[in-house]
Amino acid sequence: MSSSNGRSSTHTKQPALRVIPLGGLHEIGKNTCVFEYGDDIMLVDAGLAFPSDGMHGVNVVMPDTSYLKENQKRIRGMIVTHGHEDHIGGIAHHLKNFTIPVIHGPRLALSMLTGKMEEAGVMDRTILQTVAPRDVVKVGQYFSVEFIRNTHSMADSFSLAITTPVGTVIFTGDFKFDHTPVDGEHFDMARLAHYGDQGVLCLFSDSTNAEVPGFCPPERSVFPKLDQHIAQAEGRVIITTFASSIHRVAMVLELAMKNGRKVGLLGRSMLNVIAKARELGYMRAPDDLFVPIKQIRDLPDRETLLLMTGSQGEPLAALSRISRGEHPQVQVKSSDTIIFSASPIPGNTISVVNTIDRLMMLGAKVVYGKGEGIHVSGHGFQEDQKLMLALTKPKFFVPVHGEHRMLVAHAKTGMSMGIPPENTLIIDNGDVVELTPDSIRRGDPVKAGIELLDASRNGIVDARVLKERQQLAEDGVITLLAVISTDGVMAAPPRVNLRGVVTTADARKLSLWAEREITWVLENRWSQLSRNTGGKAPDVDWVGVQREVELGLQRRLRRELQVEPLIICLVQPAPAGTPAYKGRADAEPDSRPAPRGRGGRDGGRDSGRDGGRDSRGADRAPRRELAAVGAAAPAPAARAAVKVVPAPSANPEPEIAGRTRRRRSAASR
């Protein structure tokens, strides 16, 4: 008895195998999957993804691993299917947060992983164990994994047969059926058929090209077209492709030798991957084929081939810098032939097209696009996926690794191969697939999402920081300096500074608006933001004052000008008794009612400010957590008990509230 909800009268109490993808679903990249049975957790891959255009300052995107951190004592090991960044790129980062006892994987993938781990300083957090085709490894008490050689755009790639107490699961990893592999390593279809005959409980299969009919062309099919373009080129040949596409890179090196060209390499990843592949024997080329980039400029253009990164238009990649004229060693010539032997990853199309345009404007001949026959995918098309289903004959089917439309298309392919609709699940990151010998169902989901890393790959860019960066990019920033005495008096006109803000309002009007917001806060919020403790000066919640002014000015700008710049209010405390600033004669009267009720900084906050919504009904902007530039604010519920140090009377240097508060608390200790 089986069904989509998996509820069976005979198996409701039987322990289930839980499979939890944390990345790789409804997206391309950051493939990370958790297998869980009893007290054992086994990980399969841990990749990264690249940021979208709106993720300013973000270098890489990782899956949220909160679930693994909470259950790290149960992690028994990890399985790596192959060495692409979207499968191993996150491992070094995760090892900083939790230990993985052992990682089993192919030689090439683990060799590349070693460099990442050494750079991150986490070599002592795990043990690396290399495997060969048909090797079987034991992970914890319940998982036995056989590595089945498959074919992909990267050498040394595997599918997995995972034997568990409830049955055998086939996890394909990235694959296509290439019958003429560049390295001669054929897909081990016999082992897939063996497990299919024995009985496969569930198939988790790559869905990337589920919308494309037919079989995926073999990698070797690009060889004639690449050969033609290289042979016909009158000047230099510049080729860009994925550094990790080792079969493609090996063919380029072979064609360079055939056409009498020396090879110069550009891009850190290209240099590293070729060095590792040659060291392990996955790529064969004589040493004298390669010439340092500084020397290759002395060779005739007709004898030169440059192989580099930048096929995805990455801003700092070699070809992108060349297209902008920013590379120190290489400049584009009108006689150059530039070949894009890769397709844009979804989300990168615009940056790739812009790079191509810049290269063409510099006079180069650029060869790109599907019609040129210079690139094939490493992921199987519909007929490849049907062949996988036919060989494994699974009882249950879960499409993985792809965007939603790809998962849906793959599910339809499964149904065409005889998989009942109730035995198929389309899931998202964080969903839990619970499997028993007779059922498949969706369990309660776990926390899943993304972690955004900056260029250091250490600092986490949280949602607040990302929103502020987006505001800076879209609407600019306004800084406001307010001089306020400890007895609640505005002691000087506010100083407003704009950066990147496009507005029809002049500086005087913005200053008047700022003055009005400060006055309103002092008249209607001061009693909630300060308290007299019997000392010489009251305790003032300067962070609350700043937030109130920021929120008020933000709402006014949104209402009056339809802009939402980032607003940073800096408060310079002045001593009690400082003469009040009278305000400007042309200031607009403020007709807003005083708030009703009390209750601290939040009590009655919105009764005088449209109930937290502006005149158009837009939601109030979220509270800001910045006390000042470069100073982190305390948690929203905290109230800063501040003893104010009097500001100097003559030309006082602006002092931000956060700095004052830290200085005082240090003095009190």
XYZ file of C-alpha atoms in Angstrom:
669
model
C 0.000 0.000 0.000
C 1.497 3.315 -1.013
C 0.251 6.838 -1.391
C 1.402 10.412 -1.709
C 0.794 11.046 1.981
C 2.484 7.778 2.834
C -0.010 6.756 5.538
C -0.190 2.995 5.639
C -2.224 0.932 8.089
C 0.615 -1.555 8.510
C 3.595 0.804 8.570
C 2.550 3.925 10.424
C 4.850 3.137 13.367
C 7.785 1.864 11.339
C 10.928 4.062 11.453
C 11.289 6.066 8.256
C 14.281 7.157 6.215
C 14.241 10.949 6.129
C 15.757 12.750 3.124
C 16.050 16.528 3.533
C 17.398 18.766 0.756
C 18.793 22.030 2.142
C 19.702 23.415 -1.288
C 19.443 22.668 -4.994
C 15.655 22.698 -5.361
C 13.704 25.452 -7.140
C 17.141 26.854 -8.046
C 20.427 26.060 -9.751
C 23.298 25.558 -7.305
C 24.122 25.010 -3.599
C 23.214 21.330 -3.826
C 23.129 19.973 -0.269
C 21.156 16.936 0.915
C 20.718 15.235 4.308
C 19.966 11.526 4.778
C 18.741 10.653 8.238
C 17.782 7.375 9.893
C 17.582 6.731 13.616
C 20.370 8.692 15.269
C 22.557 8.881 12.129
C 22.881 11.775 9.676
C 24.781 11.479 6.392
C 25.351 14.461 4.100
C 25.498 14.247 0.310
C 27.383 17.201 -1.217
C 27.499 20.766 0.110
C 27.661 23.346 -2.656
C 27.340 27.063 -3.163
C 25.534 29.369 -5.556
C 26.416 32.774 -6.943
C 24.642 36.008 -6.006
C 21.947 37.705 -8.040
C 22.267 41.324 -9.173
C 20.472 42.687 -6.099
C 22.841 41.028 -3.609
C 25.275 43.922 -3.351
C 28.673 42.995 -1.940
C 27.751 39.307 -1.655
C 30.385 36.919 -2.961
C 28.696 33.530 -2.602
C 25.350 32.135 -1.460
C 25.247 29.181 0.944
C 22.324 27.128 2.231
C 21.144 27.797 5.773
C 22.661 24.969 7.832
C 20.890 25.704 11.119
C 19.457 22.173 11.115
C 22.935 20.656 10.821
C 24.353 22.892 13.550
C 21.543 21.821 15.877
C 22.164 18.137 15.097
C 25.922 18.127 14.549
C 26.521 15.349 17.115
C 24.505 13.025 14.881
C 26.549 13.705 11.704
C 28.456 10.517 10.801
C 30.007 11.597 7.486
C 29.606 13.104 4.031
C 29.516 11.739 0.494
C 30.798 13.871 -2.418
C 29.566 13.014 -5.915
C 31.961 15.219 -7.953
C 34.039 18.381 -7.786
C 31.874 21.179 -9.189
C 31.554 24.262 -6.985
C 27.802 23.835 -6.660
C 28.525 20.495 -4.948
C 31.706 21.053 -2.909
C 32.056 24.851 -2.684
C 30.381 25.118 0.734
C 32.235 22.350 2.575
C 35.171 24.431 3.830
C 32.772 27.082 5.147
C 30.560 24.520 6.896
C 33.574 22.939 8.598
C 34.103 26.225 10.432
C 30.695 25.732 12.078
C 30.516 21.973 12.679
C 32.746 18.926 12.380
C 32.202 16.227 9.760
C 33.970 13.031 10.916
C 34.830 11.754 7.421
C 34.272 12.822 3.802
C 34.259 10.130 1.080
C 34.618 11.211 -2.526
C 36.461 10.994 -5.865
C 40.181 11.756 -6.027
C 39.793 14.839 -8.190
C 37.016 16.370 -6.087
C 38.856 15.777 -2.802
C 42.090 17.117 -4.278
C 40.300 20.359 -5.143
C 38.608 20.360 -1.732
C 41.976 20.026 0.023
C 43.109 23.401 -1.339
C 39.901 25.074 -0.147
C 40.207 23.532 3.309
C 43.860 24.531 3.678
C 42.996 28.098 2.711
C 40.159 28.142 5.267
C 42.291 26.527 7.993
C 39.907 23.602 8.619
C 42.007 20.584 7.642
C 41.750 19.268 11.209
C 37.943 19.237 11.168
C 37.532 16.097 9.033
C 39.230 13.125 7.360
C 39.239 12.819 3.561
C 38.862 9.322 2.061
C 39.161 8.853 -1.707
C 37.079 6.250 -3.513
C 37.174 4.394 -6.821
C 34.326 3.119 -8.999
C 32.213 0.418 -7.301
C 33.790 1.102 -3.908
C 31.354 0.656 -1.024
C 31.702 2.751 2.131
C 29.848 2.517 5.446
C 28.596 5.724 7.055
C 27.277 5.325 10.588
C 25.200 2.262 11.490
C 22.586 2.474 8.789
C 24.069 3.760 5.509
C 26.069 1.768 2.975
C 27.005 3.685 -0.185
C 28.293 2.319 -3.497
C 29.948 4.770 -5.904
C 28.728 4.165 -9.471
C 30.751 5.820 -12.248
C 28.678 8.203 -14.346
C 29.425 10.698 -17.108
C 29.177 14.447 -16.655
C 30.969 17.592 -17.811
C 33.533 16.977 -15.070
C 35.865 14.013 -14.746
C 35.632 11.568 -11.831
C 31.891 11.907 -11.281
C 29.607 9.390 -9.547
C 26.028 8.390 -8.914
C 25.242 6.729 -5.586
C 23.449 3.551 -4.528
C 22.556 4.115 -0.873
C 21.466 0.999 1.027
C 19.352 1.768 4.107
C 17.178 -0.276 6.525
C 14.067 0.599 4.483
C 15.507 -0.120 1.037
C 17.916 1.098 -1.633
C 17.905 4.703 -2.796
C 19.586 5.771 -6.052
C 20.911 9.340 -5.931
C 22.051 10.207 -9.452
C 24.057 13.373 -8.785
C 24.677 15.361 -11.980
C 24.715 13.069 -15.009
C 24.152 12.450 -18.678
C 24.680 9.285 -20.708
C 27.808 9.971 -22.786
C 28.734 6.885 -24.805
C 31.987 8.393 -26.140
C 33.491 10.010 -23.022
C 36.601 12.119 -23.521
C 38.515 10.259 -20.798
C 37.250 6.790 -21.788
C 35.450 6.318 -18.455
C 32.009 5.011 -19.390
C 28.810 5.251 -17.365
C 28.496 2.055 -15.299
C 25.005 1.273 -16.517
C 25.388 -2.374 -15.474
C 25.395 -1.442 -11.780
C 22.309 0.714 -12.201
C 20.574 -2.202 -13.919
C 21.720 -4.530 -11.119
C 20.090 -2.366 -8.483
C 17.011 -1.977 -10.671
C 16.653 -5.771 -10.796
C 17.191 -6.037 -7.028
C 14.577 -3.358 -6.368
C 15.056 0.391 -5.926
C 12.868 2.011 -3.295
C 13.303 5.607 -4.518
C 15.144 7.516 -7.228
C 16.403 11.055 -6.591
C 17.357 12.257 -10.071
C 18.962 15.343 -11.683
C 16.278 17.504 -13.350
C 18.358 20.310 -14.877
C 17.436 19.686 -18.535
C 14.050 18.034 -17.967
C 12.410 20.432 -20.448
C 14.732 19.539 -23.354
C 13.680 16.627 -25.606
C 16.067 13.986 -26.915
C 19.466 12.826 -25.690
C 22.168 15.263 -24.585
C 24.970 15.343 -27.212
C 28.275 13.829 -26.110
C 31.071 16.087 -24.921
C 33.221 15.048 -27.859
C 30.706 16.595 -30.290
C 32.144 20.088 -29.707
C 35.613 19.005 -30.865
C 35.118 19.549 -34.657
C 33.633 23.048 -34.260
C 36.310 24.165 -31.812
C 38.936 22.764 -34.182
C 37.421 24.690 -37.082
C 37.370 28.045 -35.285
C 40.911 27.632 -33.933
C 42.295 26.564 -37.330
C 40.647 29.469 -39.168
C 41.654 32.156 -36.681
C 44.176 34.594 -38.183
C 45.284 36.065 -34.865
C 45.111 35.052 -31.241
C 42.461 32.634 -30.021
C 40.914 33.421 -26.650
C 38.688 30.699 -25.165
C 36.634 30.949 -22.006
C 34.866 28.030 -20.340
C 34.204 26.673 -16.871
C 37.552 25.867 -15.273
C 36.012 22.737 -13.741
C 34.890 21.416 -17.172
C 38.014 19.298 -17.336
C 36.979 17.357 -20.443
C 36.419 20.623 -22.330
C 39.728 22.063 -21.121
C 41.521 18.844 -22.106
C 40.099 19.117 -25.639
C 41.200 22.757 -25.907
C 44.758 21.775 -24.928
C 44.675 18.946 -27.478
C 43.520 21.345 -30.191
C 46.188 23.887 -29.239
C 48.875 21.246 -29.813
C 47.233 20.154 -33.068
C 47.172 23.726 -34.400
C 50.662 24.678 -33.229
C 49.627 27.178 -30.564
C 51.156 27.796 -27.158
C 48.753 28.187 -24.248
C 48.585 31.002 -21.711
C 46.324 30.567 -18.694
C 44.419 33.362 -16.977
C 42.288 33.107 -13.849
C 43.099 31.589 -10.495
C 40.566 28.754 -10.747
C 41.767 27.841 -14.247
C 45.356 27.599 -13.043
C 44.418 25.578 -9.955
C 42.117 23.093 -11.690
C 44.533 22.383 -14.543
C 47.381 21.884 -12.074
C 45.304 19.406 -10.010
C 44.003 17.554 -13.093
C 47.501 17.152 -14.568
C 48.904 16.055 -11.236
C 46.276 13.308 -10.911
C 46.465 12.229 -14.546
C 43.055 13.452 -15.674
C 44.666 15.786 -18.210
C 47.770 15.103 -20.277
C 49.762 17.930 -21.821
C 53.531 18.573 -22.071
C 55.013 21.287 -19.887
C 56.317 23.233 -22.876
C 52.746 23.717 -24.138
C 52.222 26.338 -21.429
C 53.868 29.753 -21.521
C 53.635 32.354 -18.708
C 51.257 35.136 -19.626
C 53.998 37.764 -19.438
C 56.075 35.877 -22.008
C 53.313 34.728 -24.337
C 52.910 38.321 -25.494
C 56.262 37.952 -27.257
C 54.970 35.094 -29.446
C 53.281 35.692 -32.821
C 49.507 35.996 -32.480
C 49.044 33.086 -34.915
C 50.828 30.819 -32.414
C 48.937 31.916 -29.303
C 45.899 30.559 -27.468
C 44.675 32.111 -24.223
C 42.472 29.948 -21.985
C 40.722 31.824 -19.199
C 37.845 32.233 -16.785
C 34.946 34.625 -17.333
C 32.403 32.587 -19.271
C 29.659 33.794 -16.887
C 30.536 37.494 -17.074
C 31.811 37.556 -13.486
C 33.000 41.132 -12.815
C 36.458 40.140 -11.553
C 37.090 37.237 -13.935
C 39.880 37.547 -16.494
C 37.768 37.971 -19.635
C 35.464 40.506 -17.996
C 38.446 42.635 -16.993
C 39.877 42.340 -20.505
C 36.552 43.477 -22.004
C 36.692 46.610 -19.811
C 40.333 47.298 -20.686
C 41.379 46.736 -17.071
C 43.645 43.690 -17.413
C 47.345 44.499 -16.876
C 48.716 41.939 -19.369
C 46.089 41.399 -22.082
C 44.299 43.895 -24.320
C 41.835 42.986 -27.071
C 43.029 43.208 -30.682
C 40.831 43.433 -33.753
C 42.422 40.215 -35.064
C 41.397 38.200 -31.974
C 38.895 35.345 -32.117
C 37.134 34.970 -28.772
C 35.154 31.767 -28.120
C 32.558 31.380 -25.354
C 32.515 27.602 -24.851
C 29.810 27.713 -22.165
C 26.169 28.661 -21.735
C 25.081 31.320 -19.239
C 23.813 29.996 -15.929
C 20.288 31.334 -15.245
C 20.725 34.796 -13.769
C 24.024 35.480 -15.554
C 22.651 36.120 -19.046
C 22.753 39.929 -18.869
C 26.338 40.075 -17.598
C 27.464 37.589 -20.277
C 25.743 39.563 -23.048
C 27.296 42.805 -21.796
C 30.749 41.210 -21.857
C 30.201 39.992 -25.427
C 29.054 43.460 -26.511
C 32.138 45.135 -25.028
C 34.442 42.652 -26.762
C 32.730 43.223 -30.096
C 32.965 46.999 -29.698
C 36.720 46.541 -29.274
C 36.790 44.911 -32.716
C 37.187 41.225 -31.826
C 35.392 38.346 -33.540
C 33.249 36.712 -30.844
C 31.880 33.176 -31.258
C 29.029 32.300 -28.910
C 25.581 30.727 -28.721
C 23.959 27.324 -29.110
C 23.984 27.442 -32.888
C 27.774 27.440 -33.054
C 28.128 23.896 -31.660
C 30.899 24.895 -29.238
C 29.140 23.882 -26.028
C 27.086 20.961 -24.770
C 25.531 20.484 -21.375
C 26.727 18.072 -18.710
C 23.136 17.314 -17.698
C 20.943 14.758 -19.414
C 17.922 15.647 -21.543
C 14.539 13.911 -21.369
C 15.711 10.694 -23.036
C 18.677 10.438 -20.661
C 16.275 10.820 -17.770
C 13.983 8.143 -19.213
C 16.936 5.789 -19.520
C 17.812 6.368 -15.871
C 14.223 5.572 -14.865
C 14.185 2.464 -17.081
C 17.422 1.116 -15.610
C 16.589 1.718 -11.960
C 12.810 0.956 -12.039
C 12.111 2.810 -8.771
C 8.949 2.385 -6.692
C 9.014 6.068 -5.694
C 10.444 9.071 -7.513
C 11.647 12.516 -6.352
C 12.984 14.942 -9.004
C 15.826 17.091 -7.609
C 18.489 19.582 -8.772
C 16.570 22.157 -10.750
C 14.112 25.014 -10.843
C 10.431 24.352 -10.229
C 9.395 24.044 -13.876
C 12.221 21.506 -14.378
C 11.030 19.419 -11.426
C 7.480 19.435 -12.801
C 8.659 18.405 -16.280
C 10.784 15.607 -14.801
C 7.827 14.368 -12.743
C 5.768 14.159 -15.958
C 8.577 12.171 -17.583
C 8.480 9.786 -14.620
C 4.734 9.315 -15.031
C 5.246 8.568 -18.740
C 7.612 5.788 -17.624
C 5.004 4.224 -15.375
C 5.627 5.947 -12.022
C 2.181 6.555 -10.450
C 1.474 10.207 -9.637
C 0.881 9.320 -5.970
C 4.391 7.827 -5.822
C 6.039 11.065 -6.971
C 6.883 14.059 -4.778
C 7.879 17.542 -5.903
C 9.594 19.176 -2.935
C 11.380 22.359 -1.942
C 14.442 23.082 0.180
C 13.713 22.163 3.791
C 10.948 19.698 2.936
C 11.319 16.259 4.501
C 10.751 13.121 2.423
C 9.867 10.199 4.700
C 10.320 6.758 3.156
C 9.287 3.328 4.397
C 9.304 0.121 2.338
C 5.704 0.797 1.309
C 5.187 4.547 1.509
C 6.483 7.979 0.676
C 5.195 11.094 2.378
C 6.109 14.675 3.131
C 7.084 15.203 6.773
C 7.265 18.376 8.812
C 9.761 20.748 7.145
C 13.002 21.932 8.746
C 14.492 25.409 8.583
C 16.019 26.159 5.188
C 17.072 29.317 3.432
C 20.256 31.083 2.454
C 23.381 32.515 4.048
C 25.040 35.341 2.158
C 28.825 35.619 2.472
C 30.914 38.668 1.690
C 34.200 38.580 -0.203
C 36.067 37.195 2.824
C 33.729 34.159 2.862
C 33.618 34.652 6.635
C 31.273 37.573 7.235
C 27.553 36.796 6.981
C 25.534 39.458 5.179
C 22.243 39.359 7.088
C 18.863 40.534 5.816
C 19.164 43.956 7.483
C 22.558 44.655 5.941
C 21.363 43.490 2.517
C 18.286 45.741 2.721
C 20.466 48.707 3.634
C 22.789 47.993 0.705
C 19.796 47.810 -1.618
C 18.529 51.134 -0.276
C 21.965 52.675 -0.802
C 22.085 51.384 -4.379
C 18.550 52.397 -5.283
C 17.869 55.630 -3.369
C 21.137 56.729 -1.732
C 21.719 57.794 1.875
C 20.829 60.805 4.009
C 22.797 61.554 7.158
C 21.310 63.856 9.747
C 23.179 65.423 12.669
C 20.971 66.536 15.555
C 22.295 68.456 18.574
C 20.001 67.717 21.537
C 20.509 68.614 25.176
C 19.912 66.135 27.979
C 16.835 68.075 29.064
C 15.156 67.527 25.691
C 15.946 70.715 23.792
C 17.167 71.037 20.186
C 20.291 73.129 20.651
C 21.285 73.773 17.012
C 19.769 73.519 13.547
C 20.001 70.000 12.106
C 22.668 69.354 9.508
C 21.516 67.223 6.575
C 23.837 65.595 4.030
C 22.720 63.697 0.899
C 24.685 61.107 -1.067
C 23.191 59.485 -4.151
C 19.693 60.868 -3.503
C 17.755 62.219 -6.469
C 15.101 64.637 -5.234
C 13.244 67.755 -6.324
C 13.377 69.160 -2.787
C 16.161 71.646 -2.097
C 18.515 71.385 0.866
C 16.613 74.021 2.826
C 13.330 72.118 2.622
C 14.989 68.854 3.692
C 16.549 70.659 6.643
C 13.147 72.080 7.611
C 11.596 68.612 7.437
C 14.369 67.206 9.620
C 13.873 70.048 12.110
C 10.176 69.311 12.220
C 10.731 65.596 12.922
C 13.201 66.320 15.715
C 10.800 68.830 17.282
C 7.931 66.335 17.121
C 9.991 63.619 18.811
C 11.126 65.967 21.588
C 7.580 67.200 22.227
C 5.794 63.845 22.025
C 8.314 61.105 22.825
C 10.860 62.662 25.189
C 9.036 61.574 28.349
C 9.259 57.971 27.169
C 12.882 58.207 26.042
C 14.426 59.783 29.144
C 14.118 59.297 32.872
C 15.479 61.115 35.868
C 17.464 58.846 38.182
C 18.316 61.485 40.762
C 21.730 62.268 39.298
C 22.943 65.468 37.747
C 21.730 64.415 34.322
C 18.855 62.143 33.244
C 19.358 58.779 31.547
C 18.485 59.176 27.869
C 17.752 56.431 25.369
C 19.663 58.090 22.535
C 19.188 55.054 20.276
C 15.433 55.446 20.642
C 15.676 59.156 19.806
C 17.616 58.344 16.656
C 15.135 55.678 15.582
C 12.161 57.948 16.081
C 13.707 60.726 13.989
C 14.766 58.280 11.273
C 11.314 56.705 11.041
C 9.551 60.045 10.899
C 11.818 61.453 8.206
C 11.671 58.199 6.258
C 7.873 58.250 6.218
C 7.786 61.892 5.163
C 10.190 61.321 2.262
C 8.212 58.316 1.118
C 4.964 60.283 1.281
C 6.182 63.563 -0.193
C 8.844 62.476 -2.683
C 8.223 58.724 -3.240
C 11.839 57.861 -2.369
C 13.183 55.611 0.382
C 16.845 56.452 0.971
C 18.749 54.940 3.863
C 18.551 57.461 6.721
C 21.171 57.632 9.454
C 20.556 59.991 12.348
C 23.546 60.961 14.493
C 22.892 62.630 17.838
C 25.373 64.976 19.481
C 24.394 65.254 23.154
C 24.642 68.712 24.697
C 24.602 69.505 28.439
C 21.403 70.449 30.249
C 20.684 74.164 30.177
C 22.040 74.663 26.659
C 19.981 77.460 25.007
C 17.254 76.161 22.757
C 17.359 76.671 19.016
C 14.210 78.681 18.195
C 13.564 77.151 14.802
C 13.020 78.906 11.512
C 10.278 81.410 10.959
C 9.259 79.725 7.713
C 8.984 76.270 9.223
C 5.699 74.512 8.526
C 3.396 74.055 11.517
C 3.038 70.449 12.676
C -0.617 69.564 13.012
C -0.071 65.957 14.066
C -1.784 65.079 17.361
C 0.241 64.135 20.383
C 0.294 60.374 20.979
C -2.185 58.830 23.370
C -1.040 56.625 26.183
C 2.390 55.738 27.404
C 4.326 52.533 27.628
C 7.951 53.106 26.745
C 9.480 53.691 23.345
C 6.901 51.547 21.570
C 3.822 52.376 23.622
C 1.681 54.922 21.748
C 4.383 55.281 19.098
C 2.126 55.131 16.128
C -1.046 56.849 17.299
C 0.334 60.185 16.146
C 2.010 58.734 13.047
C -0.735 57.214 10.956
C -0.768 53.999 12.962
C 2.514 52.872 11.444
C 1.406 53.464 7.847
C 1.912 56.406 5.564
C -0.837 58.290 3.745
C -0.762 55.834 0.864
C -1.191 52.830 3.176
C 2.365 51.616 2.668
C 3.829 49.601 5.497
C 6.070 51.476 7.835
C 9.750 50.967 7.118
C 11.434 48.511 9.526
C 13.219 49.900 12.530
C 16.828 50.661 12.012
C 19.338 49.043 14.315
C 22.189 51.484 13.760
C 23.108 53.877 16.530
C 25.530 55.581 14.161
C 27.864 54.870 11.303
C 30.119 52.007 12.321
C 28.465 51.519 15.721
C 26.193 48.554 16.368
C 23.052 49.257 18.352
C 21.867 47.153 21.278
C 18.865 44.859 20.936
C 15.570 46.698 20.386
C 14.280 45.934 23.895
C 17.371 47.310 25.611
C 17.285 50.777 27.134
C 20.593 52.583 27.354
C 21.148 54.115 30.771
C 23.341 57.029 29.789
C 25.102 59.607 31.858
C 25.793 62.406 29.406
C 29.220 64.002 29.198
C 28.787 67.732 28.422
C 29.839 68.712 24.937
C 32.505 71.443 24.691
C 30.959 74.853 24.230
C 33.120 76.145 21.373
C 32.843 74.408 17.996
C 32.060 71.035 19.440
C 33.130 68.021 17.413
C 30.030 65.965 16.552
C 29.889 62.966 18.845
C 27.602 60.102 18.043
C 25.430 58.605 20.715
C 26.812 55.082 20.364
C 30.370 56.293 20.997
C 29.246 58.344 24.006
C 27.434 55.382 25.462
C 30.428 53.057 25.215
C 32.717 55.660 26.764
C 30.376 56.133 29.706
C 29.859 52.448 30.403
C 33.635 51.951 30.387
C 33.979 54.771 32.926
C 31.291 53.247 35.158
C 33.196 49.964 35.325
